[in-house]
PDB file of C-alpha atoms in Angstrom:
ATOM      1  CA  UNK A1473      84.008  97.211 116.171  1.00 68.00           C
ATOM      2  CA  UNK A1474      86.055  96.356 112.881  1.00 72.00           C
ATOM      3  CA  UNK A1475      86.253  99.146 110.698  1.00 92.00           C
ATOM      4  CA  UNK A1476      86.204  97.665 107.427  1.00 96.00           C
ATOM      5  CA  UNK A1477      85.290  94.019 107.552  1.00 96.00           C
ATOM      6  CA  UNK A1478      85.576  91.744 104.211  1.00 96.00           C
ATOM      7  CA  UNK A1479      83.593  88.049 104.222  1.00 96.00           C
ATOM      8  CA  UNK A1480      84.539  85.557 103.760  1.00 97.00           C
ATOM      9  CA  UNK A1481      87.853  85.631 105.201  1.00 96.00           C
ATOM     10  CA  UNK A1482      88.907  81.791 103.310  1.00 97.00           C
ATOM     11  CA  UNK A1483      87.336  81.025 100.125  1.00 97.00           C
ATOM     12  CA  UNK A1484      88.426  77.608  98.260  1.00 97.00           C
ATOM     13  CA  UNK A1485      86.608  76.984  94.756  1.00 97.00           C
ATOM     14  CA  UNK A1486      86.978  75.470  91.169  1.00 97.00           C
ATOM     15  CA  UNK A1487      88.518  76.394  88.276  1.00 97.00           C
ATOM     16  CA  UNK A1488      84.767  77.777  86.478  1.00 97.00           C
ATOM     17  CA  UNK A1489      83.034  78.890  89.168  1.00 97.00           C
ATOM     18  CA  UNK A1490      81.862  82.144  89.840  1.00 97.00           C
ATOM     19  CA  UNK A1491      82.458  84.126  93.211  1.00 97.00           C
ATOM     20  CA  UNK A1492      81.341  87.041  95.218  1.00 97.00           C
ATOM     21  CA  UNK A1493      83.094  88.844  97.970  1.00 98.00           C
ATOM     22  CA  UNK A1494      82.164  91.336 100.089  1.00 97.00           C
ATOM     23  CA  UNK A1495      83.031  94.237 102.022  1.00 97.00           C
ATOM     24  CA  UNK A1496      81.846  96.823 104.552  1.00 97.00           C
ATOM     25  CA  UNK A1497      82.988 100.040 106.292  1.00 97.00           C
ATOM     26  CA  UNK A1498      81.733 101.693 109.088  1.00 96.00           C
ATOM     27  CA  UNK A1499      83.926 104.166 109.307  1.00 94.00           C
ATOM     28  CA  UNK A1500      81.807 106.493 107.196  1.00 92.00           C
ATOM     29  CA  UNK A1501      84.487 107.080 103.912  1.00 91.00           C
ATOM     30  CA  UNK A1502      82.979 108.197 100.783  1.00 88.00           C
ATOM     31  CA  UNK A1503      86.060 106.027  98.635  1.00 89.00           C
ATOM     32  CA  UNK A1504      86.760 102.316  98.593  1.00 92.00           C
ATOM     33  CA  UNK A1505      88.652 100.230  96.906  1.00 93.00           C
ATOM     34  CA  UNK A1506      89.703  96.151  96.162  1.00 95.00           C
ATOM     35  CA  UNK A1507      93.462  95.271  95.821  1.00 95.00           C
ATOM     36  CA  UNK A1508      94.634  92.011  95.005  1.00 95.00           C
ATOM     37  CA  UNK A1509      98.343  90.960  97.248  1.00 95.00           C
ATOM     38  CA  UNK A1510      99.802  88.377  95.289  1.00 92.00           C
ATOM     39  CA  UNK A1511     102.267  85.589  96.444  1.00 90.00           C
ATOM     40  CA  UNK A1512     105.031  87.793  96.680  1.00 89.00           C
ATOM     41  CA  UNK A1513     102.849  90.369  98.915  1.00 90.00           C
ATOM     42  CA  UNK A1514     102.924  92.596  95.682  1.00 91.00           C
ATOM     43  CA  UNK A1515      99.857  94.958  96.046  1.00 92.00           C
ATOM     44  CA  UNK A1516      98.053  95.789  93.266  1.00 90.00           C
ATOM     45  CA  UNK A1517      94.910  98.084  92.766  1.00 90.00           C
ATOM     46  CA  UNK A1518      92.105  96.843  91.186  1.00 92.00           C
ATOM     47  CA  UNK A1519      89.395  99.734  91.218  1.00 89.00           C
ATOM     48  CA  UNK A1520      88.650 102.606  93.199  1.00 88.00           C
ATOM     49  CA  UNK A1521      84.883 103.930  93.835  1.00 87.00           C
ATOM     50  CA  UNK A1522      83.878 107.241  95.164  1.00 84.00           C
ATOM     51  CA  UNK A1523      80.413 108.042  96.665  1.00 81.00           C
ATOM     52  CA  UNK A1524      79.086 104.399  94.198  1.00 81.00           C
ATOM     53  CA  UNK A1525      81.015 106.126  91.425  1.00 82.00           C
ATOM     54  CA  UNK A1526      83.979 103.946  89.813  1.00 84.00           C
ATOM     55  CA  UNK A1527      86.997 106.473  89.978  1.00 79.00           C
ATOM     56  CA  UNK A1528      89.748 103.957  89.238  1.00 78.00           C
ATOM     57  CA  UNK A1529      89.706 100.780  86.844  1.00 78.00           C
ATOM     58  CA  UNK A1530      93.154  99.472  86.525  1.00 79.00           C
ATOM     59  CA  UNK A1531      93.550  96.881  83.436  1.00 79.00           C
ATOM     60  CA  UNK A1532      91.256  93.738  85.321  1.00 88.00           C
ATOM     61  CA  UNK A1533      90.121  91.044  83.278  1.00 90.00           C
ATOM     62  CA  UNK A1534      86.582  92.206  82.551  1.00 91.00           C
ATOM     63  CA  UNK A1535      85.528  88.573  84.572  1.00 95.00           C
ATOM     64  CA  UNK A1536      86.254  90.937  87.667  1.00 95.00           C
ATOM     65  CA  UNK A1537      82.923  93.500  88.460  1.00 94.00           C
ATOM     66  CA  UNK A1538      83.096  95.380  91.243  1.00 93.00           C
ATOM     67  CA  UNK A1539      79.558  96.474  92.522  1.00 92.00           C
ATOM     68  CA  UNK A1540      79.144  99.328  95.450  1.00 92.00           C
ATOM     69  CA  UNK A1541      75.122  99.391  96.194  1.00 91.00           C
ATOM     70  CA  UNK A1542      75.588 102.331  98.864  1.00 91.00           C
ATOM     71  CA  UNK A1543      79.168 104.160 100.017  1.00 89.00           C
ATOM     72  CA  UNK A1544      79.213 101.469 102.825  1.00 94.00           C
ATOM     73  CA  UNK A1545      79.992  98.522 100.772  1.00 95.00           C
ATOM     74  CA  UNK A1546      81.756  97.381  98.221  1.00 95.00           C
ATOM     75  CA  UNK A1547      81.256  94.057  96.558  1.00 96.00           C
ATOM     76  CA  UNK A1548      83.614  91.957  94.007  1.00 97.00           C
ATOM     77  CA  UNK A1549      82.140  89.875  91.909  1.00 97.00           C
ATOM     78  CA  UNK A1550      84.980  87.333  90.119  1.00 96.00           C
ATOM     79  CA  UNK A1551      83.088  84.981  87.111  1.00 96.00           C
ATOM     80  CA  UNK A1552      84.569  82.021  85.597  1.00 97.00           C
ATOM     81  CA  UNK A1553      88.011  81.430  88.171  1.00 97.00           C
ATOM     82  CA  UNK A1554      90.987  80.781  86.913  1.00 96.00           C
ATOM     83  CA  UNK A1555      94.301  79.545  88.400  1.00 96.00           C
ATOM     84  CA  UNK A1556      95.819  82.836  88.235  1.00 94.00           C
ATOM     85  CA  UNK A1557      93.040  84.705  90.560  1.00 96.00           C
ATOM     86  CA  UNK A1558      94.690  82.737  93.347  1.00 97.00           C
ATOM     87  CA  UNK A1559      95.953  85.374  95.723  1.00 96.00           C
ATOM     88  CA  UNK A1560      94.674  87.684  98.633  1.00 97.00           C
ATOM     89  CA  UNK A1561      92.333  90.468  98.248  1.00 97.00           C
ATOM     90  CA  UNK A1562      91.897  93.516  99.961  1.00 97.00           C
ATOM     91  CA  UNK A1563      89.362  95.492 100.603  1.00 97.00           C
ATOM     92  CA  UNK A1564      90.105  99.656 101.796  1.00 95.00           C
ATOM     93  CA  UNK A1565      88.943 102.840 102.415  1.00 94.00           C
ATOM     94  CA  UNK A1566      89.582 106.152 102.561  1.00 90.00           C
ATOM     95  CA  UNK A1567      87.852 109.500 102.845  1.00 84.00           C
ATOM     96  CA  UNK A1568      87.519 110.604 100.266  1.00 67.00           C
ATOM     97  CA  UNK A1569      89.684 114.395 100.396  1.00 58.00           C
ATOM     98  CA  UNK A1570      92.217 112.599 102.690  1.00 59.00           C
ATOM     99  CA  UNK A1571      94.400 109.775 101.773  1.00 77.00           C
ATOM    100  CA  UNK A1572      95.256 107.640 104.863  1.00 89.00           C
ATOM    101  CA  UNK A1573      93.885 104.090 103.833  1.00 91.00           C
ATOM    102  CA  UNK A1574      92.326 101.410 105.669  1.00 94.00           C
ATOM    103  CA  UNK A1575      92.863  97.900 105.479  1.00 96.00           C
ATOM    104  CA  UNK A1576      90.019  94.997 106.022  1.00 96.00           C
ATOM    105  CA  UNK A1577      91.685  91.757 107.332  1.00 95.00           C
ATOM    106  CA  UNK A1578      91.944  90.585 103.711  1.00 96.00           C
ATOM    107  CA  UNK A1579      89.845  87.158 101.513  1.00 97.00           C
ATOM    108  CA  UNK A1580      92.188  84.487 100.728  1.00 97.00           C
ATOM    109  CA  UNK A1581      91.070  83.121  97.177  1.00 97.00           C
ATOM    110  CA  UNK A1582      92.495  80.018  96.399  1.00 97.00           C
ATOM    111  CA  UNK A1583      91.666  78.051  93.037  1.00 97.00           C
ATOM    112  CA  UNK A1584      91.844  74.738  92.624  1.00 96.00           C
TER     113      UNK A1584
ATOM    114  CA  UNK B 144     103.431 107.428  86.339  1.00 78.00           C
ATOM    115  CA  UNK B 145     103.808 107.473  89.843  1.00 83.00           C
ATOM    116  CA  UNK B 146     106.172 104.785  91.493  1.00 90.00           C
ATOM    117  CA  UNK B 147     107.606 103.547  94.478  1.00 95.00           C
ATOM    118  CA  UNK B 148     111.068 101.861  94.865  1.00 96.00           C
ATOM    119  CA  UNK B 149     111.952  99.904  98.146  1.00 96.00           C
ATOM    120  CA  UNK B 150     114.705  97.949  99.034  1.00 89.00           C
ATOM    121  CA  UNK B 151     114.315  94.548  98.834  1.00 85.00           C
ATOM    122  CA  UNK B 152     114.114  91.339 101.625  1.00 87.00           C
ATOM    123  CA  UNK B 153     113.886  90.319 103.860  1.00 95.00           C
ATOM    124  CA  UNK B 154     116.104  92.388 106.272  1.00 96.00           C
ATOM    125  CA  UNK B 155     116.824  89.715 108.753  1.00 97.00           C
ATOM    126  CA  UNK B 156     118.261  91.588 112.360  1.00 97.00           C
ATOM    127  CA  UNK B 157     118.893  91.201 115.979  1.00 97.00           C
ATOM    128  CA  UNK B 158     116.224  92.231 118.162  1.00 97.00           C
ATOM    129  CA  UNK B 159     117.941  96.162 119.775  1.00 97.00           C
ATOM    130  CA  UNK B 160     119.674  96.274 115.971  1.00 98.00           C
ATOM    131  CA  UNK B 161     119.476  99.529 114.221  1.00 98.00           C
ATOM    132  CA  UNK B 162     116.804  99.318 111.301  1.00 97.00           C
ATOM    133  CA  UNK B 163     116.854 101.025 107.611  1.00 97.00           C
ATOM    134  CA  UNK B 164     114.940 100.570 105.093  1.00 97.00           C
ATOM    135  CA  UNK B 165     115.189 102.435 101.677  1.00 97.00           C
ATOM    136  CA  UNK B 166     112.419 103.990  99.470  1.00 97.00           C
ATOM    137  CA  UNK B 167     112.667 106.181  96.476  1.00 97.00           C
ATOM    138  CA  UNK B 168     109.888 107.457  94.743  1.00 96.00           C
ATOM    139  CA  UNK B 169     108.993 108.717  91.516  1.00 93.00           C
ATOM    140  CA  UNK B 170     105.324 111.167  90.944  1.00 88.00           C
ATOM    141  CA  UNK B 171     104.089 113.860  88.782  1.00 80.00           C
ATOM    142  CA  UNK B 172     102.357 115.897  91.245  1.00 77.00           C
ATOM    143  CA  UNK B 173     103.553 116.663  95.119  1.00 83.00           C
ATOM    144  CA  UNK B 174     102.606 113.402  97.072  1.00 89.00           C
ATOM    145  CA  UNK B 175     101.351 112.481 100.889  1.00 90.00           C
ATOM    146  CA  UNK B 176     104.034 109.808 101.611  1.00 94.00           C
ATOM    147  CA  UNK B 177     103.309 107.043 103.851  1.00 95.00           C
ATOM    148  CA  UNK B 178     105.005 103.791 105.472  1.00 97.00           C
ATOM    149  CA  UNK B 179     102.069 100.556 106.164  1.00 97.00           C
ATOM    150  CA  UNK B 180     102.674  97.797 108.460  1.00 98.00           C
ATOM    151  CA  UNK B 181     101.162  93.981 107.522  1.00 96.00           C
ATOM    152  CA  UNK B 182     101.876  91.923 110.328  1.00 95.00           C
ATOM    153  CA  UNK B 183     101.403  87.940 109.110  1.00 91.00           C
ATOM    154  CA  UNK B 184      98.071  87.610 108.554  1.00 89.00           C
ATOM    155  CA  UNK B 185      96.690  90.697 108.601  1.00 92.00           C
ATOM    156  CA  UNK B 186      95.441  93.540 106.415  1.00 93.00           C
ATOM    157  CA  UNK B 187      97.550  97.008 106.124  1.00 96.00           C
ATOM    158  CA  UNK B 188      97.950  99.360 108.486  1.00 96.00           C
ATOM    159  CA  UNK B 189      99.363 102.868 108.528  1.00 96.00           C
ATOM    160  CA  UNK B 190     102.101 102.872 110.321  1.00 98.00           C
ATOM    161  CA  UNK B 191     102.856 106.875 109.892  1.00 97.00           C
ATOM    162  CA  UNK B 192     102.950 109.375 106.930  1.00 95.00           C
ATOM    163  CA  UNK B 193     104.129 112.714 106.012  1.00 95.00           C
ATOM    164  CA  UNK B 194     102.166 115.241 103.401  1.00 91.00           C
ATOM    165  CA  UNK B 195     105.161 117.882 102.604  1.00 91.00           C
ATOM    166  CA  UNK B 196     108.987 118.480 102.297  1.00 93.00           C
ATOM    167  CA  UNK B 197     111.409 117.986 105.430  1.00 95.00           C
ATOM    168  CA  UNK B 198     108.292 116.721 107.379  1.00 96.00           C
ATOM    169  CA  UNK B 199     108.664 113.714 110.055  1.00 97.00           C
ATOM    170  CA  UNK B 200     106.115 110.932 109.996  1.00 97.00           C
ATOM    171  CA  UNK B 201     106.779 109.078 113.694  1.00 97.00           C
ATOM    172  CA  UNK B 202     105.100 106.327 115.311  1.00 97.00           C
ATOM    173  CA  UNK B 203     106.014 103.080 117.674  1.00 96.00           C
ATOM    174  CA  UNK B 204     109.360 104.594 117.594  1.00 97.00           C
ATOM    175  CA  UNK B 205     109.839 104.128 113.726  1.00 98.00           C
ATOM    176  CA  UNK B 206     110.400 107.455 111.939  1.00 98.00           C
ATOM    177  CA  UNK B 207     110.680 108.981 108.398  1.00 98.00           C
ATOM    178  CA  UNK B 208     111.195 111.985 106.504  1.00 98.00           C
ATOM    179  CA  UNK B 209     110.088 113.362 103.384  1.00 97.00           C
ATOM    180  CA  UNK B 210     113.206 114.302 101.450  1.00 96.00           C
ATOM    181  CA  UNK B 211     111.838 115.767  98.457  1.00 94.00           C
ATOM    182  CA  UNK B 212     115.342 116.736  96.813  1.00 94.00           C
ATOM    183  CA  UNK B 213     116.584 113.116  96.743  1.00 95.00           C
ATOM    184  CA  UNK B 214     112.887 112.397  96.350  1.00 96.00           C
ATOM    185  CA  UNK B 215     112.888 109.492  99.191  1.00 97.00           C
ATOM    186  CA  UNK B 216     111.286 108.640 102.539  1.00 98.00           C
ATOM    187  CA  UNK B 217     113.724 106.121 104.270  1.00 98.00           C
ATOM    188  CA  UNK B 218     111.956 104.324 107.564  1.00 98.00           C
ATOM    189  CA  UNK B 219     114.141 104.233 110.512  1.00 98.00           C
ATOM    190  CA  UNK B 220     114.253 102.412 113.813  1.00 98.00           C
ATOM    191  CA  UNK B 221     116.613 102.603 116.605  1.00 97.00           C
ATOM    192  CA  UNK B 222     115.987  99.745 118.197  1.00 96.00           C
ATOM    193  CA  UNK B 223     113.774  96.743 116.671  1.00 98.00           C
ATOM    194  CA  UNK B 224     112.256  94.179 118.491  1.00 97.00           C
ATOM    195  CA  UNK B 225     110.830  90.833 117.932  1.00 97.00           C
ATOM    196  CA  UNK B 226     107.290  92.038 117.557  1.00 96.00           C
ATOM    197  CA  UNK B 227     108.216  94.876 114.443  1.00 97.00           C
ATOM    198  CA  UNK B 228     108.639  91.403 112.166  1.00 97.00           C
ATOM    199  CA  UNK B 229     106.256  92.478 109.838  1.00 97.00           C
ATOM    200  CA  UNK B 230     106.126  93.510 105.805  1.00 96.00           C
ATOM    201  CA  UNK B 231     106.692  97.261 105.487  1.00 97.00           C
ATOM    202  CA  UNK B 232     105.196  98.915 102.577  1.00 97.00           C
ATOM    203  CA  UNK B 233     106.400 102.670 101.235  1.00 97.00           C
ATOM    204  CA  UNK B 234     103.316 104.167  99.247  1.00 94.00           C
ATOM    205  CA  UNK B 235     102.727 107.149  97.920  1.00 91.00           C
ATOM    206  CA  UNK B 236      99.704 109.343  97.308  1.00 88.00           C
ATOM    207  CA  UNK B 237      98.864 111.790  93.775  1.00 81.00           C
ATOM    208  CA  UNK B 238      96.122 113.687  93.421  1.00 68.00           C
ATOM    209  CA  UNK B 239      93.681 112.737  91.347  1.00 62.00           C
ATOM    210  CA  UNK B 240      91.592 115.776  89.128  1.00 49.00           C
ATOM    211  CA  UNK B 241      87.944 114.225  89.495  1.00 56.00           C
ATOM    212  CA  UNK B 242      86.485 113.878  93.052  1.00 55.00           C
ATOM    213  CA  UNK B 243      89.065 114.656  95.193  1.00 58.00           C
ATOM    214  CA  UNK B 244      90.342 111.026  95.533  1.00 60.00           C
ATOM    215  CA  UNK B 245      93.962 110.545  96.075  1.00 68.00           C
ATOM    216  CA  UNK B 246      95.394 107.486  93.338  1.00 74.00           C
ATOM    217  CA  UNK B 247      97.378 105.046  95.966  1.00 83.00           C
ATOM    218  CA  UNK B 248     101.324 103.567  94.591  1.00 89.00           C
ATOM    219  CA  UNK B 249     102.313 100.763  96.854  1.00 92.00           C
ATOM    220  CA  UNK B 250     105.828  99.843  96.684  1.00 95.00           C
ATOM    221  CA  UNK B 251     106.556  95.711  96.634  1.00 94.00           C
ATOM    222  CA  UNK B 252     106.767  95.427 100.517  1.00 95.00           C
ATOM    223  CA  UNK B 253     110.074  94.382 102.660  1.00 96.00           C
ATOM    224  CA  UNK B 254     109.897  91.811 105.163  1.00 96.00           C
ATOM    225  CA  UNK B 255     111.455  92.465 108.165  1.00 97.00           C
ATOM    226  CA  UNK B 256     112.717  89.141 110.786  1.00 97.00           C
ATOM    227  CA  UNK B 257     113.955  90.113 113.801  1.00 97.00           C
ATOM    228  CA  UNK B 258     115.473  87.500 116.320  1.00 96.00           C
ATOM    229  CA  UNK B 259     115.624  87.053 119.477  1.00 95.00           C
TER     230      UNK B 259
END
């Protein structure tokens, strides 16, 4: 059984449109969070959620809303694409007084 | 702020070659250190980790150790082989006041090639 699984795993779109994807752990973590791996497989974190509570909001573009409806999951909502948001993004957990981290398989965005 | 500083790639080698690679780090509090694996195509995973001074993280025969004087956490193998060609991220992790939660630092990842 995958431990934190992200869908979709490919996602092609428009410059405009708006995008959702989304990600669940089994594992039962209370924190989760998005990073975005850009060309250069430079990882940066996005935001950080603990128990449905946003711990960690690094400087997004507010077109980026993260939405966690239980501990379980994890959502990221992206409005109006732009070139830029091309990259790979990752979902993780962690529990939350420990700090190993755990990797879904990764959503390749790509913007056309 | 917390950073991490690795070498950079790739590190190209001959598979039974001796393998280093460097990271420094830089944090406010006293950081878990870790090493992650991302084999091509692939999310992270933790490869192994070490939470205080002189400890040894060790897995898969890669090791490390947490040097806090020269505040760095070099990964080591003694023998690489075809199947470690991977990206290797050093990370570090601060403690963060509200929660509990633990702020991640990733370092910018060095690919490894080993051939045959």
């Amino acid at each position: 059984d995958t431990a934190v699984s992200q869908t979709p795993k490919y996602l092609v779109t428009q410059m405009g449109n708006d995008k959702s994807i989304k990600c669940e752990q089994n594992l039962g973590h209370d924190t989760m969070y998005w990073y975005k791996q850009d060309s250069k497989k430079f990882l940066k974190i996005m935001f950080s959620y603990n128990n449905k509570e946003l711990i960690i909001n690094e400087t997004v573009p507010n077109r980026f809303s993260p939405k966690s409806p239980d501990k379980a999951h994890l959502n990221l909502h992206i409005n109006s694409l732009e070139l830029g948001d091309s990259a790979v993004y990752f979902c993780a957990s962690s529990p939350s007084r420990g700090n190993i981290q755990y990797f879904g398989a990764g959503t390749r965005l790509s913007v056309l | 702020g917390d950073s991490v500083t690795q070498m950079e790639g790739p590190v190209t080698l001959s598979e039974e070659a001796f393998l280093t690679i460097n990271c420094t780090y830089t944090a406010t509090g006293y950081p878990s250190l870790f090493w992650y694996v991302q084999y091509p195509g692939e999310g992270l995973q933790l490869l192994l980790k070490a939470t205080k001074a002189d400890d040894k993280g060790s897995n898969k025969g890669f090791e490390a150790t947490y040097r806090k004087e020269t505040t760095s956490f070099h990964l080591e193998k003694g023998s690489v082989q075809v199947s470690d060609s991977a990206v290797y991220f050093c990370a570090l992790s601060d403690r963060e006041a509200s929660g509990g939660s633990y702020i991640p630092t990733f370092g910018r990842g060095t690919s490894l090639i080993v051939h045959p």
